[in-house]
PDB file of C-alpha atoms in Angstrom:
ATOM      1  CA  MET A1301       0.982  -0.538 -19.929  1.00 83.00           C
ATOM      2  CA  GLU A1302       1.299   3.085 -19.242  1.00 89.00           C
ATOM      3  CA  LEU A1303      -1.253   5.560 -18.164  1.00 92.00           C
ATOM      4  CA  THR A1304      -1.123   9.315 -18.324  1.00 91.00           C
ATOM      5  CA  TYR A1305      -1.738  11.457 -15.063  1.00 90.00           C
ATOM      6  CA  ALA A1306      -5.335  12.176 -16.353  1.00 90.00           C
ATOM      7  CA  GLN A1307      -5.982   8.507 -16.950  1.00 93.00           C
ATOM      8  CA  LEU A1308      -4.579   7.593 -13.514  1.00 93.00           C
ATOM      9  CA  VAL A1309      -6.884  10.143 -11.860  1.00 92.00           C
ATOM     10  CA  ASP A1310      -9.875   8.952 -13.770  1.00 92.00           C
ATOM     11  CA  ALA A1311      -9.238   5.306 -12.763  1.00 93.00           C
ATOM     12  CA  LEU A1312      -8.818   6.243  -9.216  1.00 94.00           C
ATOM     13  CA  ALA A1313     -12.013   8.270  -9.165  1.00 92.00           C
ATOM     14  CA  HIS A1314     -13.907   5.261 -10.664  1.00 91.00           C
ATOM     15  CA  SER A1315     -12.394   2.842  -8.065  1.00 91.00           C
ATOM     16  CA  ASN A1316     -13.544   5.159  -5.090  1.00 90.00           C
ATOM     17  CA  ASN A1317     -16.939   5.984  -6.644  1.00 88.00           C
ATOM     18  CA  VAL A1318     -16.045   9.660  -6.869  1.00 86.00           C
ATOM     19  CA  SER A1319     -18.309  11.651  -9.151  1.00 75.00           C
ATOM     20  CA  GLY A1320     -20.093  14.992  -9.405  1.00 64.00           C
ATOM     21  CA  ASN A1321     -19.383  17.496  -6.763  1.00 63.00           C
ATOM     22  CA  ASP A1322     -16.961  15.317  -5.014  1.00 69.00           C
ATOM     23  CA  GLY A1323     -14.547  15.139  -8.037  1.00 80.00           C
ATOM     24  CA  GLY A1324     -13.039  18.481  -7.448  1.00 86.00           C
ATOM     25  CA  ALA A1325     -12.091  17.690  -3.755  1.00 88.00           C
ATOM     26  CA  PHE A1326     -10.749  14.298  -4.719  1.00 90.00           C
ATOM     27  CA  ARG A1327      -8.509  15.597  -7.439  1.00 91.00           C
ATOM     28  CA  SER A1328      -7.170  18.402  -5.141  1.00 92.00           C
ATOM     29  CA  ARG A1329      -6.140  15.561  -2.672  1.00 92.00           C
ATOM     30  CA  LEU A1330      -4.496  13.694  -5.371  1.00 93.00           C
ATOM     31  CA  ARG A1331      -2.567  16.888  -6.475  1.00 93.00           C
ATOM     32  CA  LYS A1332      -1.373  17.302  -2.838  1.00 93.00           C
ATOM     33  CA  LEU A1333      -0.091  13.654  -3.007  1.00 94.00           C
ATOM     34  CA  GLN A1334       1.601  14.518  -6.256  1.00 91.00           C
ATOM     35  CA  SER A1335       3.298  17.618  -4.775  1.00 91.00           C
ATOM     36  CA  GLU A1336       4.600  15.280  -1.958  1.00 90.00           C
ATOM     37  CA  GLY A1337       6.056  12.877  -4.502  1.00 90.00           C
ATOM     38  CA  ILE A1338       3.445  10.246  -4.686  1.00 92.00           C
ATOM     39  CA  PRO A1339       3.296   8.231  -6.817  1.00 90.00           C
ATOM     40  CA  GLY A1340       7.053   7.380  -7.333  1.00 81.00           C
ATOM     41  CA  GLY A1341       8.530  10.818  -6.892  1.00 60.00           C
ATOM     42  CA  ALA A1342       6.537  11.858 -10.024  1.00 53.00           C
ATOM     43  CA  ASN A1343       6.176  15.441  -9.746  1.00 52.00           C
ATOM     44  CA  PRO A1344       7.822  16.628 -12.902  1.00 52.00           C
ATOM     45  CA  GLY A1345       6.538  20.127 -13.287  1.00 54.00           C
ATOM     46  CA  LYS A1346       4.934  21.754 -16.227  1.00 52.00           C
ATOM     47  CA  GLY A1347       5.648  20.526 -19.741  1.00 52.00           C
ATOM     48  CA  ARG A1348       6.980  17.098 -18.653  1.00 62.00           C
ATOM     49  CA  ARG A1349       5.038  13.860 -18.846  1.00 73.00           C
ATOM     50  CA  VAL A1350       5.362  10.851 -16.660  1.00 79.00           C
ATOM     51  CA  ALA A1351       4.467   7.325 -17.723  1.00 86.00           C
ATOM     52  CA  TYR A1352       2.481   5.586 -14.884  1.00 91.00           C
ATOM     53  CA  THR A1353       3.341   2.065 -15.054  1.00 92.00           C
ATOM     54  CA  VAL A1354       2.121  -0.788 -12.769  1.00 93.00           C
ATOM     55  CA  PRO A1355       4.536   0.065  -9.681  1.00 94.00           C
ATOM     56  CA  LEU A1356       3.212   3.756  -9.784  1.00 94.00           C
ATOM     57  CA  ILE A1357      -0.395   2.763 -10.202  1.00 94.00           C
ATOM     58  CA  ILE A1358      -0.238   0.313  -7.138  1.00 95.00           C
ATOM     59  CA  GLU A1359       1.482   3.135  -5.210  1.00 95.00           C
ATOM     60  CA  ALA A1360      -1.198   5.782  -5.929  1.00 95.00           C
ATOM     61  CA  ALA A1361      -3.932   3.286  -5.282  1.00 95.00           C
ATOM     62  CA  ILE A1362      -2.622   2.570  -1.807  1.00 95.00           C
ATOM     63  CA  ALA A1363      -1.935   6.122  -1.121  1.00 95.00           C
ATOM     64  CA  VAL A1364      -5.629   6.936  -1.964  1.00 95.00           C
ATOM     65  CA  GLU A1365      -6.822   4.007   0.391  1.00 94.00           C
ATOM     66  CA  LEU A1366      -4.851   5.722   3.195  1.00 93.00           C
ATOM     67  CA  LEU A1367      -6.634   8.917   2.328  1.00 92.00           C
ATOM     68  CA  GLN A1368     -10.051   7.205   2.330  1.00 90.00           C
ATOM     69  CA  ILE A1369      -9.541   5.803   5.799  1.00 89.00           C
ATOM     70  CA  GLY A1370      -8.663   9.123   7.279  1.00 87.00           C
ATOM     71  CA  TRP A1371      -4.954   9.896   6.798  1.00 88.00           C
ATOM     72  CA  SER A1372      -3.985  13.402   5.531  1.00 89.00           C
ATOM     73  CA  PRO A1373      -2.212  13.758   2.143  1.00 91.00           C
ATOM     74  CA  HIS A1374       1.072  14.341   3.881  1.00 89.00           C
ATOM     75  CA  GLN A1375       0.722  11.479   6.099  1.00 87.00           C
ATOM     76  CA  ALA A1376      -0.326   9.125   3.251  1.00 90.00           C
ATOM     77  CA  ALA A1377       2.611  10.367   1.071  1.00 90.00           C
ATOM     78  CA  PHE A1378       5.217   9.891   3.936  1.00 86.00           C
ATOM     79  CA  ILE A1379       3.866   6.395   4.687  1.00 88.00           C
ATOM     80  CA  VAL A1380       3.899   5.299   1.030  1.00 91.00           C
ATOM     81  CA  GLY A1381       7.247   6.967   0.223  1.00 90.00           C
ATOM     82  CA  SER A1382       9.032   5.412   3.209  1.00 86.00           C
ATOM     83  CA  TYR A1383       7.810   2.007   2.334  1.00 90.00           C
ATOM     84  CA  ARG A1384       7.191   2.063  -1.448  1.00 92.00           C
ATOM     85  CA  GLN A1385       9.388  -0.995  -2.200  1.00 94.00           C
ATOM     86  CA  ASP A1386       7.772  -3.085   0.429  1.00 95.00           C
ATOM     87  CA  ILE A1387       4.314  -1.938  -0.634  1.00 95.00           C
ATOM     88  CA  LEU A1388       5.046  -3.044  -4.231  1.00 96.00           C
ATOM     89  CA  ALA A1389       6.547  -6.535  -3.135  1.00 97.00           C
ATOM     90  CA  ALA A1390       3.747  -7.202  -0.843  1.00 96.00           C
ATOM     91  CA  THR A1391       1.074  -6.387  -3.399  1.00 95.00           C
ATOM     92  CA  LEU A1392       2.711  -8.397  -6.219  1.00 96.00           C
ATOM     93  CA  LEU A1393       3.076 -11.299  -3.607  1.00 95.00           C
ATOM     94  CA  SER A1394      -0.568 -11.105  -2.830  1.00 92.00           C
ATOM     95  CA  LEU A1395      -1.494 -11.296  -6.477  1.00 91.00           C
ATOM     96  CA  LEU A1396       0.661 -14.394  -7.281  1.00 91.00           C
ATOM     97  CA  PRO A1397      -1.412 -17.095  -9.121  1.00 86.00           C
ATOM     98  CA  ASN A1398      -2.967 -19.795  -6.899  1.00 84.00           C
ATOM     99  CA  GLN A1399      -2.241 -17.856  -3.648  1.00 79.00           C
ATOM    100  CA  PRO A1400      -4.357 -19.052  -0.758  1.00 79.00           C
ATOM    101  CA  SER A1401      -6.808 -16.387   0.316  1.00 77.00           C
ATOM    102  CA  ASN A1402      -5.555 -16.618   4.071  1.00 81.00           C
ATOM    103  CA  HIS A1403      -2.058 -15.633   2.657  1.00 83.00           C
ATOM    104  CA  ASP A1404      -3.279 -12.368   1.042  1.00 88.00           C
ATOM    105  CA  VAL A1405      -1.186  -9.563   2.397  1.00 94.00           C
ATOM    106  CA  LEU A1406      -2.608  -6.616   4.332  1.00 94.00           C
ATOM    107  CA  ILE A1407      -0.840  -3.400   5.338  1.00 91.00           C
ATOM    108  CA  ALA A1408      -1.281  -2.618   9.093  1.00 88.00           C
ATOM    109  CA  VAL A1409      -0.563   0.843   9.987  1.00 86.00           C
ATOM    110  CA  SER A1410      -0.196   1.344  13.677  1.00 79.00           C
ATOM    111  CA  PRO A1411      -1.400   4.406  15.494  1.00 74.00           C
ATOM    112  CA  GLU A1412       2.209   4.849  16.437  1.00 70.00           C
ATOM    113  CA  ALA A1413       2.651   6.260  13.002  1.00 68.00           C
ATOM    114  CA  LEU A1414       0.713   9.292  14.014  1.00 66.00           C
ATOM    115  CA  GLY A1415       3.331  10.311  16.580  1.00 66.00           C
ATOM    116  CA  THR A1416       5.620  13.421  16.521  1.00 61.00           C
ATOM    117  CA  ARG A1417       8.560  11.527  15.125  1.00 63.00           C
ATOM    118  CA  PRO A1418       8.931  10.713  11.406  1.00 59.00           C
ATOM    119  CA  VAL A1419       7.207   7.466  10.440  1.00 59.00           C
ATOM    120  CA  ALA A1420      10.481   6.218   8.984  1.00 55.00           C
ATOM    121  CA  ASP A1421      11.988   6.568  12.469  1.00 60.00           C
ATOM    122  CA  ARG A1422       9.164   4.711  14.158  1.00 60.00           C
ATOM    123  CA  VAL A1423       9.977   0.956  13.988  1.00 54.00           C
ATOM    124  CA  GLY A1424       6.930  -1.187  13.924  1.00 60.00           C
ATOM    125  CA  ALA A1425       4.701   1.654  12.671  1.00 74.00           C
ATOM    126  CA  ILE A1426       3.965  -0.288   9.446  1.00 83.00           C
ATOM    127  CA  SER A1427       3.719  -4.009   9.283  1.00 86.00           C
ATOM    128  CA  PHE A1428       2.835  -6.328   6.401  1.00 92.00           C
ATOM    129  CA  VAL A1429       0.807  -9.288   7.715  1.00 90.00           C
ATOM    130  CA  THR A1430      -1.097 -12.159   6.065  1.00 92.00           C
ATOM    131  CA  ARG A1431      -4.979 -12.405   6.583  1.00 89.00           C
ATOM    132  CA  GLU A1432      -4.042 -15.598   8.675  1.00 88.00           C
ATOM    133  CA  LYS A1433      -1.779 -13.476  10.972  1.00 86.00           C
ATOM    134  CA  VAL A1434      -4.219 -10.758  11.304  1.00 84.00           C
ATOM    135  CA  GLY A1435      -6.673 -13.370  12.629  1.00 83.00           C
ATOM    136  CA  GLU A1436      -4.192 -14.658  15.042  1.00 80.00           C
ATOM    137  CA  LEU A1437      -3.271 -11.198  16.309  1.00 76.00           C
ATOM    138  CA  PHE A1438      -7.066 -10.328  16.961  1.00 75.00           C
ATOM    139  CA  ARG A1439      -7.594 -13.500  18.672  1.00 75.00           C
ATOM    140  CA  ASP A1440      -4.760 -12.860  21.092  1.00 65.00           C
ATOM    141  CA  GLY A1441      -6.728  -9.661  22.385  1.00 57.00           C
ATOM    142  CA  PRO A1442      -5.057  -7.856  25.215  1.00 51.00           C
ATOM    143  CA  SER A1443      -1.997 -10.110  25.108  1.00 51.00           C
ATOM    144  CA  ALA A1444      -1.002  -8.546  21.661  1.00 50.00           C
ATOM    145  CA  ASN A1445      -1.135  -4.885  23.099  1.00 48.00           C
ATOM    146  CA  ASN A1446       2.614  -4.584  23.097  1.00 46.00           C
ATOM    147  CA  LEU A1447       2.833  -4.723  19.366  1.00 48.00           C
ATOM    148  CA  ALA A1448       3.402  -1.161  18.139  1.00 53.00           C
ATOM    149  CA  GLY A1449      -0.053  -0.036  19.288  1.00 59.00           C
ATOM    150  CA  SER A1450      -3.147  -2.175  19.904  1.00 64.00           C
ATOM    151  CA  PRO A1451      -4.099  -4.311  16.947  1.00 65.00           C
ATOM    152  CA  TRP A1452      -7.729  -3.102  17.096  1.00 68.00           C
ATOM    153  CA  ARG A1453      -6.512   0.341  16.396  1.00 74.00           C
ATOM    154  CA  TRP A1454      -4.526  -0.472  13.270  1.00 80.00           C
ATOM    155  CA  SER A1455      -5.517   0.810   9.897  1.00 86.00           C
ATOM    156  CA  LEU A1456      -5.782  -2.261   7.631  1.00 90.00           C
ATOM    157  CA  ILE A1457      -5.692  -2.337   3.844  1.00 93.00           C
ATOM    158  CA  ASP A1458      -6.103  -5.578   1.825  1.00 93.00           C
ATOM    159  CA  LEU A1459      -3.881  -5.179  -1.083  1.00 94.00           C
ATOM    160  CA  ALA A1460      -5.276  -7.861  -3.389  1.00 91.00           C
ATOM    161  CA  PRO A1461      -8.846  -6.468  -3.639  1.00 90.00           C
ATOM    162  CA  ALA A1462      -7.454  -2.874  -3.600  1.00 91.00           C
ATOM    163  CA  THR A1463      -5.409  -3.720  -6.695  1.00 90.00           C
ATOM    164  CA  LEU A1464      -8.120  -5.838  -8.431  1.00 89.00           C
ATOM    165  CA  ILE A1465     -10.658  -2.940  -8.097  1.00 92.00           C
ATOM    166  CA  THR A1466      -8.057  -0.708  -9.652  1.00 89.00           C
ATOM    167  CA  ILE A1467      -7.739  -3.062 -12.615  1.00 88.00           C
ATOM    168  CA  ARG A1468     -11.427  -3.001 -13.013  1.00 89.00           C
ATOM    169  CA  SER A1469     -11.320   0.774 -12.996  1.00 91.00           C
ATOM    170  CA  VAL A1470      -8.519   1.009 -15.587  1.00 90.00           C
ATOM    171  CA  ALA A1471     -10.616  -1.132 -17.746  1.00 88.00           C
ATOM    172  CA  LEU A1472     -13.512   1.372 -17.582  1.00 88.00           C
ATOM    173  CA  ILE A1473     -11.179   4.206 -18.937  1.00 87.00           C
ATOM    174  CA  GLY A1474     -10.340   2.215 -22.023  1.00 86.00           C
ATOM    175  CA  PHE A1475      -7.670  -0.315 -21.158  1.00 86.00           C
ATOM    176  CA  PRO A1476      -9.001  -3.907 -21.370  1.00 87.00           C
ATOM    177  CA  SER A1477      -8.516  -5.961 -18.174  1.00 85.00           C
ATOM    178  CA  GLU A1478      -6.156  -8.399 -19.922  1.00 89.00           C
ATOM    179  CA  VAL A1479      -3.828  -5.521 -20.727  1.00 90.00           C
ATOM    180  CA  PHE A1480      -3.418  -4.761 -17.045  1.00 88.00           C
ATOM    181  CA  VAL A1481      -3.247  -8.497 -16.191  1.00 88.00           C
ATOM    182  CA  GLN A1482      -0.494  -8.951 -18.490  1.00 93.00           C
ATOM    183  CA  ALA A1483       1.347  -5.829 -17.141  1.00 93.00           C
ATOM    184  CA  LEU A1484       0.839  -7.257 -13.555  1.00 92.00           C
ATOM    185  CA  ARG A1485       2.487 -10.701 -14.744  1.00 94.00           C
ATOM    186  CA  GLU A1486       5.275  -8.978 -16.277  1.00 96.00           C
ATOM    187  CA  ALA A1487       5.835  -6.866 -13.044  1.00 96.00           C
ATOM    188  CA  ILE A1488       5.790 -10.115 -10.866  1.00 95.00           C
ATOM    189  CA  GLU A1489       8.446 -11.584 -13.170  1.00 96.00           C
ATOM    190  CA  GLU A1490      10.558  -8.402 -12.993  1.00 96.00           C
ATOM    191  CA  TYR A1491      10.445  -7.987  -9.231  1.00 97.00           C
ATOM    192  CA  ASP A1492      10.757 -11.833  -8.501  1.00 96.00           C
ATOM    193  CA  ALA A1493      13.882 -11.524  -6.388  1.00 97.00           C
ATOM    194  CA  ALA A1494      12.442  -8.537  -4.376  1.00 97.00           C
ATOM    195  CA  ILE A1495       9.180 -10.591  -3.778  1.00 96.00           C
ATOM    196  CA  ARG A1496      11.197 -13.503  -2.460  1.00 96.00           C
ATOM    197  CA  THR A1497      13.324 -11.191  -0.198  1.00 96.00           C
ATOM    198  CA  PHE A1498      10.251  -9.477   1.111  1.00 95.00           C
ATOM    199  CA  ARG A1499       8.548 -12.909   1.894  1.00 94.00           C
ATOM    200  CA  GLU A1500      11.546 -14.042   3.847  1.00 93.00           C
ATOM    201  CA  THR A1501      12.393 -10.815   5.632  1.00 91.00           C
ATOM    202  CA  LYS A1502       9.549  -8.663   6.021  1.00 90.00           C
ATOM    203  CA  LEU A1503       6.196 -10.654   6.039  1.00 93.00           C
ATOM    204  CA  ASN A1504       4.642 -11.111   9.255  1.00 89.00           C
ATOM    205  CA  LYS A1505       7.672  -9.583  11.061  1.00 82.00           C
ATOM    206  CA  ILE A1506       6.275  -7.248  13.603  1.00 72.00           C
ATOM    207  CA  LEU A1507       8.676  -5.179  15.671  1.00 56.00           C
ATOM    208  CA  ILE A1508       8.134  -3.488  19.047  1.00 47.00           C
ATOM    209  CA  GLU A1509       9.017   0.016  18.910  1.00 40.00           C
ATOM    210  CA  LYS A1510      11.642   1.244  21.476  1.00 37.00           C
ATOM    211  CA  GLU A1511      12.520   4.714  22.540  1.00 35.00           C
ATOM    212  CA  VAL A1512      16.186   4.014  22.520  1.00 31.00           C
ATOM    213  CA  VAL A1513      18.149   2.863  19.288  1.00 33.00           C
ATOM    214  CA  GLY A1514      17.588  -0.746  18.569  1.00 37.00           C
ATOM    215  CA  THR A1515      14.841  -3.093  18.015  1.00 38.00           C
ATOM    216  CA  ARG A1516      13.917  -6.799  18.894  1.00 39.00           C
ATOM    217  CA  ASP A1517      11.623  -9.151  17.219  1.00 41.00           C
ATOM    218  CA  CYS A1518       8.220  -9.563  18.977  1.00 43.00           C
ATOM    219  CA  GLY A1519       8.371 -13.369  18.391  1.00 41.00           C
ATOM    220  CA  LEU A1520       5.156 -13.473  16.253  1.00 43.00           C
ATOM    221  CA  SER A1521       6.854 -14.177  13.021  1.00 42.00           C
TER     222      SER A1521
END
């Protein structure tokens, strides 16, 4: 399955209930994301077309979620661009058949990511946690405050519903849901090795940021 840029924009507008006078501002923010290389470094210039496949659609959807919770286009683009492979693997993992709901994967963006240093250099700014792990962290309360910023200040994006809502919106612009679902199945098969590596090395691994070079595991994996 492949979308044109215009179809991608229409689908994202549907999934975010954008219409009427809000449409112009929304599309302007998407153009800013595109100029920053999101999705997928796809800023081809005039006269060239990009085919927006499942990985790029997921990337665009998550970038828009970051916009909707208050991050600027530049910040959203930098975050997604820095973690694009992990975001794709985490999303596909969350969409595996028969996945328990408490194992759905969320992106947790720490307020540390808003610091003056680039996001990619701020260890622990972005974590990938299951719904179950989020509950554990919030139950820990103040004792978890050493985790890359207090958990109550994290920006959380639940990847499964964000993607499923996008599927519904793609259907509204003329692609049957089963077409997108089949494309997701094919993506899961294609990225199987990356999904397994992500699960083993990144999922629920939250690192404490240190001012000096080097990190250590916070022990909550």
